[in-house]
Amino acid sequence: MLLAGGGVARAQTGKPRSAKDLTLRLPAPTGPYRIGVTTLFLVDHARRDPWEALPVREVMATVFYPARTVSGYPVAPQMTRGAAERLPFIDPLFHEGLPVKGVNWAATRTHAHTGAPAQAVRRPVLLYSPGGGDPRTLGTGIAEELAGRGYVVVTVDHPGDGSEVEFPRVRAGRKRVRETVFRGDPRTDPALFRTVIDTRIADIRFVLDQLEALAAGQNPDAAGRPLPQHLDRALDLRRVGIYGHSAGGTTAAETMYEDRRIHAAINLEGFLDHPPESPGQEGRLFPIAQYGTDHRPLLLLGTDGFPHQKELERSWSAMLARSPGCTSRRELDHAAHWVFTDYAALAPQLQAAGLMTADNRIKLIGALDPAVSIPLVRHHVHAFFARHLPVC
């Protein structure tokens, strides 16, 4: 949830992108399936946007899935060009030491193929909610790993919260690329934090509603863009899990509590309590930590480098006490908060290119070598879902 180094000034790129700018690479997935990908533009007409004067709530989502074939279908970029162009103006405000120039963020490619036909096999569906202020695109590596192992993975942006979210079309009241409203850590403002989590939970439940429409043969994309062949036949919505990082971890755990359609959840270092209303007080526990999981499994996965372990410990200990048979806890050594994102792979490349210092890399993801940290995080996430929501 934490937004490190939040300030009010804009970061400046200084110079236009040059041919010498670094192209970053994502680690390849290790599963047996080739991967297709598509995006969904979803509009909830029953909700107003909480951050801007918009009469509806718009959500962007990316769907990764096992593909029947990828021949002739282009490899997708990690992020859209519009979002990539805004990233160096925004993300360095929240992640200390990220370069404001020297990287061609639009050049990073995934291992998924845009619009490839899906395998017409019902598969478990996993939802992903990113950290506070982060875009869904920073969860690409884990999403591809899970899709390559047979899951349909839906990564969800929370516009107004996420750093930069590009839509397929403009709307009165917002730009095509919508930027975060955050300028610091939302946990310092209890009312703001409530809005963050309440909005995210409503976003996830709305996306799940739209996936049900998709599985029933409808096209929920508000722009009417065509869906990949057989995508509707790839969704088994009787087997749904969720995982999330930081604020997304809070969202994942509490959404499982509130929505019986979700059968398993992973919280990647997210608080399970509200911030205190006044100094010296304790924040109110979320219902998932107060009452337990009702026999549905929850994994709490953290790092030894998280600077707010003391604050996190209260709600995680309460969670374990309420559901000792259903909740498990693991910790990564020599790792830090954003090791659960694509920064685990990207930050070492930035350091090697002289675009990030070793100290800032360690603050962001820890000192653990990506050859160790990336397979380790993937193992914990996949092993949990393979046990509780197996593909076969």
CSV table of C-alpha atoms in Angstrom, one decimal:
chain,number,residue,atom,x,y,z
A,1,MET,CA,0.0,0.0,0.0
A,2,LEU,CA,2.8,2.3,0.8
A,3,LEU,CA,3.7,5.0,-1.7
A,4,ALA,CA,7.4,5.7,-1.0
A,5,GLY,CA,8.6,9.2,-1.4
A,6,GLY,CA,5.3,10.8,-2.4
A,7,GLY,CA,5.5,14.5,-3.2
A,8,VAL,CA,3.6,17.2,-4.9
A,9,ALA,CA,6.1,18.1,-7.6
A,10,ARG,CA,6.2,16.4,-11.0
A,11,ALA,CA,9.2,14.4,-12.0
A,12,GLN,CA,10.7,15.7,-15.2
A,13,THR,CA,12.1,13.5,-18.0
A,14,GLY,CA,14.3,16.4,-19.2
A,15,LYS,CA,15.0,15.0,-22.7
A,16,PRO,CA,12.9,13.1,-25.3
A,17,ARG,CA,13.5,9.4,-25.6
A,18,SER,CA,16.6,8.5,-27.6
A,19,ALA,CA,17.7,5.5,-29.5
A,20,LYS,CA,20.1,4.7,-26.7
A,21,ASP,CA,17.4,4.4,-24.1
A,22,LEU,CA,17.4,1.0,-22.2
A,23,THR,CA,14.9,-1.6,-23.2
A,24,LEU,CA,13.9,-3.7,-20.1
A,25,ARG,CA,13.0,-7.4,-20.3
A,26,LEU,CA,10.6,-9.5,-18.4
A,27,PRO,CA,11.5,-13.0,-17.3
A,28,ALA,CA,9.9,-15.8,-19.4
A,29,PRO,CA,7.1,-17.9,-17.9
A,30,THR,CA,8.0,-21.5,-17.3
A,31,GLY,CA,4.7,-23.3,-17.8
A,32,PRO,CA,3.8,-25.6,-20.7
A,33,TYR,CA,1.1,-23.4,-22.3
A,34,ARG,CA,1.6,-20.6,-24.8
A,35,ILE,CA,-0.2,-17.5,-23.7
A,36,GLY,CA,-2.9,-15.2,-25.3
A,37,VAL,CA,-3.9,-11.8,-23.9
A,38,THR,CA,-6.6,-9.3,-24.4
A,39,THR,CA,-7.8,-6.2,-22.6
A,40,LEU,CA,-11.3,-5.3,-21.4
A,41,PHE,CA,-12.7,-1.8,-21.0
A,42,LEU,CA,-15.5,-2.1,-18.4
A,43,VAL,CA,-18.0,0.6,-17.4
A,44,ASP,CA,-20.1,0.3,-14.2
A,45,HIS,CA,-23.1,2.6,-14.7
A,46,ALA,CA,-24.3,1.9,-11.2
A,47,ARG,CA,-21.4,3.7,-9.5
A,48,ARG,CA,-19.9,7.2,-9.8
A,49,ASP,CA,-16.2,7.6,-9.8
A,50,PRO,CA,-14.9,8.4,-6.3
A,51,TRP,CA,-11.8,10.4,-7.4
A,52,GLU,CA,-13.1,12.5,-10.3
A,53,ALA,CA,-16.4,14.1,-11.4
A,54,LEU,CA,-17.3,11.2,-13.6
A,55,PRO,CA,-20.9,9.8,-13.7
A,56,VAL,CA,-19.7,6.2,-14.1
A,57,ARG,CA,-16.9,4.0,-12.8
A,58,GLU,CA,-14.5,2.8,-15.5
A,59,VAL,CA,-12.2,-0.1,-15.0
A,60,MET,CA,-9.5,-1.6,-17.3
A,61,ALA,CA,-8.5,-5.2,-17.1
A,62,THR,CA,-6.1,-7.5,-18.9
A,63,VAL,CA,-6.9,-11.2,-19.4
A,64,PHE,CA,-4.1,-13.7,-19.8
A,65,TYR,CA,-5.0,-17.3,-20.8
A,66,PRO,CA,-3.7,-20.5,-22.3
A,67,ALA,CA,-3.9,-20.1,-26.1
A,68,ARG,CA,-4.8,-22.8,-28.7
A,69,THR,CA,-2.3,-21.2,-31.1
A,70,VAL,CA,-0.2,-18.1,-31.2
A,71,SER,CA,0.8,-18.3,-34.8
A,72,GLY,CA,0.2,-15.0,-36.5
A,73,TYR,CA,-0.7,-13.1,-33.3
A,74,PRO,CA,1.7,-10.3,-32.2
A,75,VAL,CA,3.5,-10.3,-28.9
A,76,ALA,CA,1.9,-7.7,-26.6
A,77,PRO,CA,3.8,-4.8,-25.0
A,78,GLN,CA,3.9,-4.7,-21.2
A,79,MET,CA,2.0,-1.4,-21.2
A,80,THR,CA,0.3,0.8,-23.7
A,81,ARG,CA,2.3,3.6,-25.3
A,82,GLY,CA,0.3,6.4,-23.7
A,83,ALA,CA,0.8,4.8,-20.2
A,84,ALA,CA,4.5,4.2,-20.9
A,85,GLU,CA,5.0,7.9,-21.9
A,86,ARG,CA,3.5,9.1,-18.6
A,87,LEU,CA,5.3,6.6,-16.4
A,88,PRO,CA,8.6,8.6,-16.0
A,89,PHE,CA,6.6,11.7,-15.0
A,90,ILE,CA,4.7,9.8,-12.2
A,91,ASP,CA,6.2,6.6,-10.9
A,92,PRO,CA,9.5,8.1,-9.7
A,93,LEU,CA,7.4,10.2,-7.3
A,94,PHE,CA,6.4,7.0,-5.5
A,95,HIS,CA,9.4,4.7,-6.0
A,96,GLU,CA,12.6,6.4,-4.8
A,97,GLY,CA,15.4,6.1,-7.3
A,98,LEU,CA,13.5,5.2,-10.4
A,99,PRO,CA,15.1,7.0,-13.4
A,100,VAL,CA,13.2,9.9,-15.0
A,101,LYS,CA,15.0,9.3,-18.3
A,102,GLY,CA,17.1,6.7,-20.0
A,103,VAL,CA,14.4,4.0,-20.3
A,104,ASN,CA,12.1,3.2,-23.2
A,105,TRP,CA,9.3,1.9,-21.1
A,106,ALA,CA,7.1,1.3,-24.2
A,107,ALA,CA,9.6,-1.2,-25.7
A,108,THR,CA,9.2,-3.9,-23.0
A,109,ARG,CA,7.5,-6.9,-24.4
A,110,THR,CA,5.5,-9.6,-22.7
A,111,HIS,CA,5.4,-13.3,-23.7
A,112,ALA,CA,1.7,-13.2,-24.5
A,113,HIS,CA,0.1,-12.8,-27.9
A,114,THR,CA,-2.7,-10.3,-28.5
A,115,GLY,CA,-6.0,-11.8,-29.5
A,116,ALA,CA,-4.8,-15.4,-29.8
A,117,PRO,CA,-7.6,-17.9,-29.7
A,118,ALA,CA,-8.1,-19.5,-26.2
A,119,GLN,CA,-8.1,-23.2,-25.5
A,120,ALA,CA,-11.8,-24.2,-25.2
A,121,VAL,CA,-11.2,-25.7,-21.8
A,122,ARG,CA,-12.7,-24.5,-18.6
A,123,ARG,CA,-10.0,-23.3,-16.3
A,124,PRO,CA,-9.8,-21.6,-12.9
A,125,VAL,CA,-9.9,-17.9,-12.9
A,126,LEU,CA,-7.5,-15.7,-10.8
A,127,LEU,CA,-7.9,-12.0,-10.2
A,128,TYR,CA,-5.1,-9.6,-9.4
A,129,SER,CA,-5.2,-6.3,-7.7
A,130,PRO,CA,-1.9,-4.2,-7.8
A,131,GLY,CA,-0.4,-2.1,-5.0
A,132,GLY,CA,-1.6,1.3,-4.1
A,133,GLY,CA,-0.6,3.8,-6.8
A,134,ASP,CA,0.7,1.0,-9.0
A,135,PRO,CA,-0.7,-0.1,-12.4
A,136,ARG,CA,-1.8,-3.6,-13.3
A,137,THR,CA,1.0,-3.8,-15.8
A,138,LEU,CA,3.6,-4.2,-13.0
A,139,GLY,CA,2.0,-7.6,-12.3
A,140,THR,CA,2.7,-9.0,-15.7
A,141,GLY,CA,5.4,-11.5,-14.8
A,142,ILE,CA,3.4,-13.5,-12.2
A,143,ALA,CA,0.2,-13.3,-14.4
A,144,GLU,CA,2.1,-14.9,-17.3
A,145,GLU,CA,3.6,-17.5,-15.1
A,146,LEU,CA,0.1,-18.6,-13.9
A,147,ALA,CA,-1.4,-18.4,-17.4
A,148,GLY,CA,1.4,-20.5,-18.7
A,149,ARG,CA,0.5,-23.1,-16.1
A,150,GLY,CA,-3.1,-23.3,-17.1
A,151,TYR,CA,-5.0,-20.5,-15.3
A,152,VAL,CA,-7.0,-17.6,-16.7
A,153,VAL,CA,-5.6,-14.5,-15.0
A,154,VAL,CA,-7.3,-11.1,-14.9
A,155,THR,CA,-5.2,-8.2,-13.8
A,156,VAL,CA,-7.3,-5.2,-12.8
A,157,ASP,CA,-6.5,-1.5,-12.8
A,158,HIS,CA,-8.1,0.9,-10.3
A,159,PRO,CA,-8.2,4.2,-12.2
A,160,GLY,CA,-7.5,7.3,-10.1
A,161,ASP,CA,-5.5,5.1,-7.8
A,162,GLY,CA,-3.2,3.5,-10.4
A,163,SER,CA,-0.3,5.6,-11.5
A,164,GLU,CA,-1.2,5.7,-15.2
A,165,VAL,CA,-4.2,4.0,-16.9
A,166,GLU,CA,-4.9,4.3,-20.6
A,167,PHE,CA,-8.4,3.9,-21.9
A,168,PRO,CA,-9.3,3.0,-25.5
A,169,ARG,CA,-11.3,6.2,-25.9
A,170,VAL,CA,-11.6,9.6,-24.2
A,171,ARG,CA,-14.5,10.7,-22.0
A,172,ALA,CA,-15.7,14.1,-21.0
A,173,GLY,CA,-14.1,14.8,-17.6
A,174,ARG,CA,-10.9,12.8,-18.1
A,175,LYS,CA,-8.0,12.4,-20.4
A,176,ARG,CA,-7.2,9.2,-22.4
A,177,VAL,CA,-4.5,8.4,-19.9
A,178,ARG,CA,-5.7,8.9,-16.4
A,179,GLU,CA,-3.1,9.6,-13.7
A,180,THR,CA,-3.1,8.8,-10.0
A,181,VAL,CA,-4.6,11.3,-7.5
A,182,PHE,CA,-2.2,10.2,-4.8
A,183,ARG,CA,0.5,12.4,-3.5
A,184,GLY,CA,1.8,10.4,-0.5
A,185,ASP,CA,0.8,7.4,1.6
A,186,PRO,CA,-3.0,6.9,1.8
A,187,ARG,CA,-2.6,5.2,5.2
A,188,THR,CA,-1.9,8.6,6.7
A,189,ASP,CA,-5.5,9.6,5.9
A,190,PRO,CA,-8.0,7.2,7.3
A,191,ALA,CA,-10.9,8.5,5.2
A,192,LEU,CA,-8.9,8.3,2.0
A,193,PHE,CA,-7.7,4.8,2.9
A,194,ARG,CA,-11.4,3.7,3.3
A,195,THR,CA,-12.2,5.0,-0.1
A,196,VAL,CA,-9.2,3.3,-1.6
A,197,ILE,CA,-10.1,-0.2,-0.3
A,198,ASP,CA,-13.9,0.2,-0.7
A,199,THR,CA,-13.5,1.3,-4.3
A,200,ARG,CA,-11.1,-1.6,-5.1
A,201,ILE,CA,-13.4,-4.2,-3.6
A,202,ALA,CA,-16.3,-2.8,-5.6
A,203,ASP,CA,-14.1,-2.8,-8.7
A,204,ILE,CA,-13.1,-6.5,-8.3
A,205,ARG,CA,-16.7,-7.6,-7.7
A,206,PHE,CA,-17.8,-5.6,-10.7
A,207,VAL,CA,-15.1,-7.3,-12.9
A,208,LEU,CA,-16.3,-10.7,-11.6
A,209,ASP,CA,-19.8,-9.8,-12.7
A,210,GLN,CA,-18.5,-8.9,-16.1
A,211,LEU,CA,-16.6,-12.2,-16.4
A,212,GLU,CA,-19.9,-14.0,-15.7
A,213,ALA,CA,-21.4,-12.1,-18.6
A,214,LEU,CA,-18.5,-13.0,-20.8
A,215,ALA,CA,-18.7,-16.7,-19.8
A,216,ALA,CA,-22.4,-16.5,-20.8
A,217,GLY,CA,-21.5,-15.5,-24.3
A,218,GLN,CA,-21.8,-11.7,-24.0
A,219,ASN,CA,-19.1,-9.2,-24.8
A,220,PRO,CA,-18.7,-6.8,-21.8
A,221,ASP,CA,-16.2,-4.6,-23.5
A,222,ALA,CA,-17.7,-1.1,-23.4
A,223,ALA,CA,-15.9,-0.2,-26.7
A,224,GLY,CA,-17.3,-3.2,-28.4
A,225,ARG,CA,-13.9,-4.6,-29.3
A,226,PRO,CA,-13.9,-8.2,-30.4
A,227,LEU,CA,-12.9,-10.9,-27.9
A,228,PRO,CA,-10.5,-13.7,-28.7
A,229,GLN,CA,-12.1,-16.9,-30.0
A,230,HIS,CA,-13.3,-19.3,-27.3
A,231,LEU,CA,-12.4,-17.0,-24.4
A,232,ASP,CA,-15.9,-17.4,-23.1
A,233,ARG,CA,-15.4,-21.2,-23.0
A,234,ALA,CA,-12.1,-20.8,-21.0
A,235,LEU,CA,-13.6,-19.4,-17.8
A,236,ASP,CA,-14.6,-21.7,-15.0
A,237,LEU,CA,-16.2,-19.3,-12.6
A,238,ARG,CA,-16.9,-22.1,-10.1
A,239,ARG,CA,-13.1,-22.0,-9.3
A,240,VAL,CA,-12.1,-18.4,-8.6
A,241,GLY,CA,-9.1,-17.1,-6.7
A,242,ILE,CA,-7.6,-13.7,-6.0
A,243,TYR,CA,-4.2,-12.3,-5.2
A,244,GLY,CA,-2.9,-8.8,-4.7
A,245,HIS,CA,0.1,-6.8,-3.6
A,246,SER,CA,0.0,-4.2,-0.8
A,247,ALA,CA,-3.3,-2.4,-1.0
A,248,GLY,CA,-4.2,-5.1,-3.5
A,249,GLY,CA,-3.4,-7.7,-0.8
A,250,THR,CA,-5.8,-6.0,1.5
A,251,THR,CA,-8.3,-6.0,-1.3
A,252,ALA,CA,-7.8,-9.6,-2.1
A,253,ALA,CA,-8.3,-10.8,1.5
A,254,GLU,CA,-11.3,-8.6,2.2
A,255,THR,CA,-13.0,-9.3,-1.1
A,256,MET,CA,-12.8,-13.0,-0.4
A,257,TYR,CA,-14.6,-12.3,2.9
A,258,GLU,CA,-17.3,-10.3,1.2
A,259,ASP,CA,-17.9,-12.4,-1.9
A,260,ARG,CA,-18.6,-16.1,-1.7
A,261,ARG,CA,-17.6,-16.5,-5.4
A,262,ILE,CA,-14.0,-16.3,-4.4
A,263,HIS,CA,-12.6,-19.5,-3.0
A,264,ALA,CA,-8.9,-18.7,-2.2
A,265,ALA,CA,-6.8,-15.6,-1.7
A,266,ILE,CA,-3.2,-14.5,-1.4
A,267,ASN,CA,-2.2,-11.3,0.4
A,268,LEU,CA,1.2,-10.1,-0.7
A,269,GLU,CA,2.2,-7.8,2.2
A,270,GLY,CA,-1.1,-5.8,2.6
A,271,PHE,CA,-2.4,-4.5,5.9
A,272,LEU,CA,-5.6,-6.1,7.2
A,273,ASP,CA,-6.6,-3.1,9.4
A,274,HIS,CA,-7.5,0.5,8.9
A,275,PRO,CA,-5.1,3.2,10.0
A,276,PRO,CA,-5.8,4.7,13.4
A,277,GLU,CA,-8.2,7.6,13.5
A,278,SER,CA,-6.0,9.4,16.1
A,279,PRO,CA,-2.3,9.0,17.2
A,280,GLY,CA,-1.9,6.3,19.8
A,281,GLN,CA,-5.0,4.5,18.8
A,282,GLU,CA,-5.3,1.1,17.1
A,283,GLY,CA,-7.0,0.9,13.7
A,284,ARG,CA,-10.1,-1.1,13.2
A,285,LEU,CA,-9.5,-4.6,11.8
A,286,PHE,CA,-11.1,-5.5,8.5
A,287,PRO,CA,-13.8,-8.2,8.9
A,288,ILE,CA,-11.5,-10.8,7.4
A,289,ALA,CA,-9.1,-10.4,10.3
A,290,GLN,CA,-11.7,-9.9,12.9
A,291,TYR,CA,-13.9,-12.9,12.0
A,292,GLY,CA,-11.7,-15.2,10.0
A,293,THR,CA,-11.9,-16.8,6.6
A,294,ASP,CA,-14.9,-19.2,7.0
A,295,HIS,CA,-12.8,-22.2,5.9
A,296,ARG,CA,-11.5,-20.6,2.7
A,297,PRO,CA,-7.7,-20.6,2.4
A,298,LEU,CA,-5.6,-17.4,2.7
A,299,LEU,CA,-1.9,-17.1,2.3
A,300,LEU,CA,0.0,-14.1,3.9
A,301,LEU,CA,3.3,-13.6,2.1
A,302,GLY,CA,5.7,-11.0,3.3
A,303,THR,CA,9.3,-9.9,3.3
A,304,ASP,CA,11.9,-9.3,6.0
A,305,GLY,CA,12.7,-5.9,4.5
A,306,PHE,CA,9.3,-4.3,4.9
A,307,PRO,CA,9.9,-1.2,7.0
A,308,HIS,CA,6.4,-1.3,8.5
A,309,GLN,CA,6.5,-4.8,9.9
A,310,LYS,CA,5.4,-3.7,13.4
A,311,GLU,CA,2.2,-2.1,12.0
A,312,LEU,CA,1.5,-5.1,9.7
A,313,GLU,CA,2.1,-7.6,12.5
A,314,ARG,CA,-1.0,-6.7,14.5
A,315,SER,CA,-3.6,-7.5,11.8
A,316,TRP,CA,-1.7,-10.5,10.4
A,317,SER,CA,-1.4,-12.0,13.9
A,318,ALA,CA,-5.1,-11.4,14.4
A,319,MET,CA,-5.8,-13.1,11.0
A,320,LEU,CA,-3.8,-16.2,12.0
A,321,ALA,CA,-5.5,-16.4,15.4
A,322,ARG,CA,-9.0,-16.3,13.9
A,323,SER,CA,-8.3,-18.9,11.2
A,324,PRO,CA,-5.3,-21.0,12.2
A,325,GLY,CA,-6.3,-24.0,10.0
A,326,CYS,CA,-7.1,-21.9,6.9
A,327,THR,CA,-4.5,-19.1,7.0
A,328,SER,CA,-0.8,-19.7,6.4
A,329,ARG,CA,2.1,-17.2,6.5
A,330,ARG,CA,5.4,-17.2,4.7
A,331,GLU,CA,8.3,-14.6,4.6
A,332,LEU,CA,11.0,-14.0,2.0
A,333,ASP,CA,14.4,-13.2,3.4
A,334,HIS,CA,16.7,-10.5,1.9
A,335,ALA,CA,13.7,-9.1,0.0
A,336,ALA,CA,11.7,-5.9,0.1
A,337,HIS,CA,8.1,-4.8,-0.6
A,338,TRP,CA,8.1,-4.5,-4.4
A,339,VAL,CA,9.8,-7.9,-4.9
A,340,PHE,CA,6.2,-9.1,-5.6
A,341,THR,CA,6.0,-7.0,-8.8
A,342,ASP,CA,7.9,-6.8,-12.1
A,343,TYR,CA,10.4,-4.5,-10.4
A,344,ALA,CA,12.0,-7.7,-9.1
A,345,ALA,CA,13.2,-8.2,-12.7
A,346,LEU,CA,13.4,-4.6,-13.8
A,347,ALA,CA,15.3,-2.9,-10.9
A,348,PRO,CA,18.4,-5.1,-11.2
A,349,GLN,CA,18.5,-4.2,-15.0
A,350,LEU,CA,18.3,-0.5,-14.1
A,351,GLN,CA,21.1,-0.9,-11.5
A,352,ALA,CA,23.3,-2.8,-14.0
A,353,ALA,CA,22.8,0.1,-16.6
A,354,GLY,CA,23.7,2.7,-14.0
A,355,LEU,CA,20.2,4.1,-13.9
A,356,MET,CA,19.5,3.1,-10.3
A,357,THR,CA,21.7,2.9,-7.2
A,358,ALA,CA,22.3,-0.3,-5.3
A,359,ASP,CA,20.7,1.4,-2.2
A,360,ASN,CA,17.5,2.3,-4.0
A,361,ARG,CA,17.3,-1.1,-5.6
A,362,ILE,CA,17.6,-2.7,-2.1
A,363,LYS,CA,14.9,-0.4,-0.8
A,364,LEU,CA,12.6,-1.3,-3.6
A,365,ILE,CA,13.0,-5.1,-3.9
A,366,GLY,CA,15.8,-6.2,-1.5
A,367,ALA,CA,19.3,-7.6,-2.2
A,368,LEU,CA,18.0,-11.0,-3.2
A,369,ASP,CA,19.2,-12.0,-6.7
A,370,PRO,CA,16.4,-12.0,-9.2
A,371,ALA,CA,17.5,-15.5,-10.3
A,372,VAL,CA,16.4,-16.5,-6.8
A,373,SER,CA,13.6,-14.1,-5.9
A,374,ILE,CA,11.5,-14.4,-9.1
A,375,PRO,CA,11.3,-18.3,-9.1
A,376,LEU,CA,10.7,-18.1,-5.3
A,377,VAL,CA,7.7,-15.7,-5.5
A,378,ARG,CA,6.3,-17.6,-8.5
A,379,HIS,CA,6.6,-20.9,-6.5
A,380,HIS,CA,4.7,-19.6,-3.5
A,381,VAL,CA,1.9,-18.1,-5.6
A,382,HIS,CA,1.5,-21.1,-8.0
A,383,ALA,CA,1.9,-23.7,-5.3
A,384,PHE,CA,-0.9,-22.2,-3.2
A,385,PHE,CA,-3.4,-22.0,-6.1
A,386,ALA,CA,-2.3,-25.4,-7.4
A,387,ARG,CA,-3.2,-26.9,-4.1
A,388,HIS,CA,-6.6,-25.1,-3.5
A,389,LEU,CA,-7.7,-24.4,-7.2
A,390,PRO,CA,-6.0,-27.1,-9.2
A,391,VAL,CA,-6.1,-26.8,-13.0
A,392,CYS,CA,-7.1,-30.4,-13.5
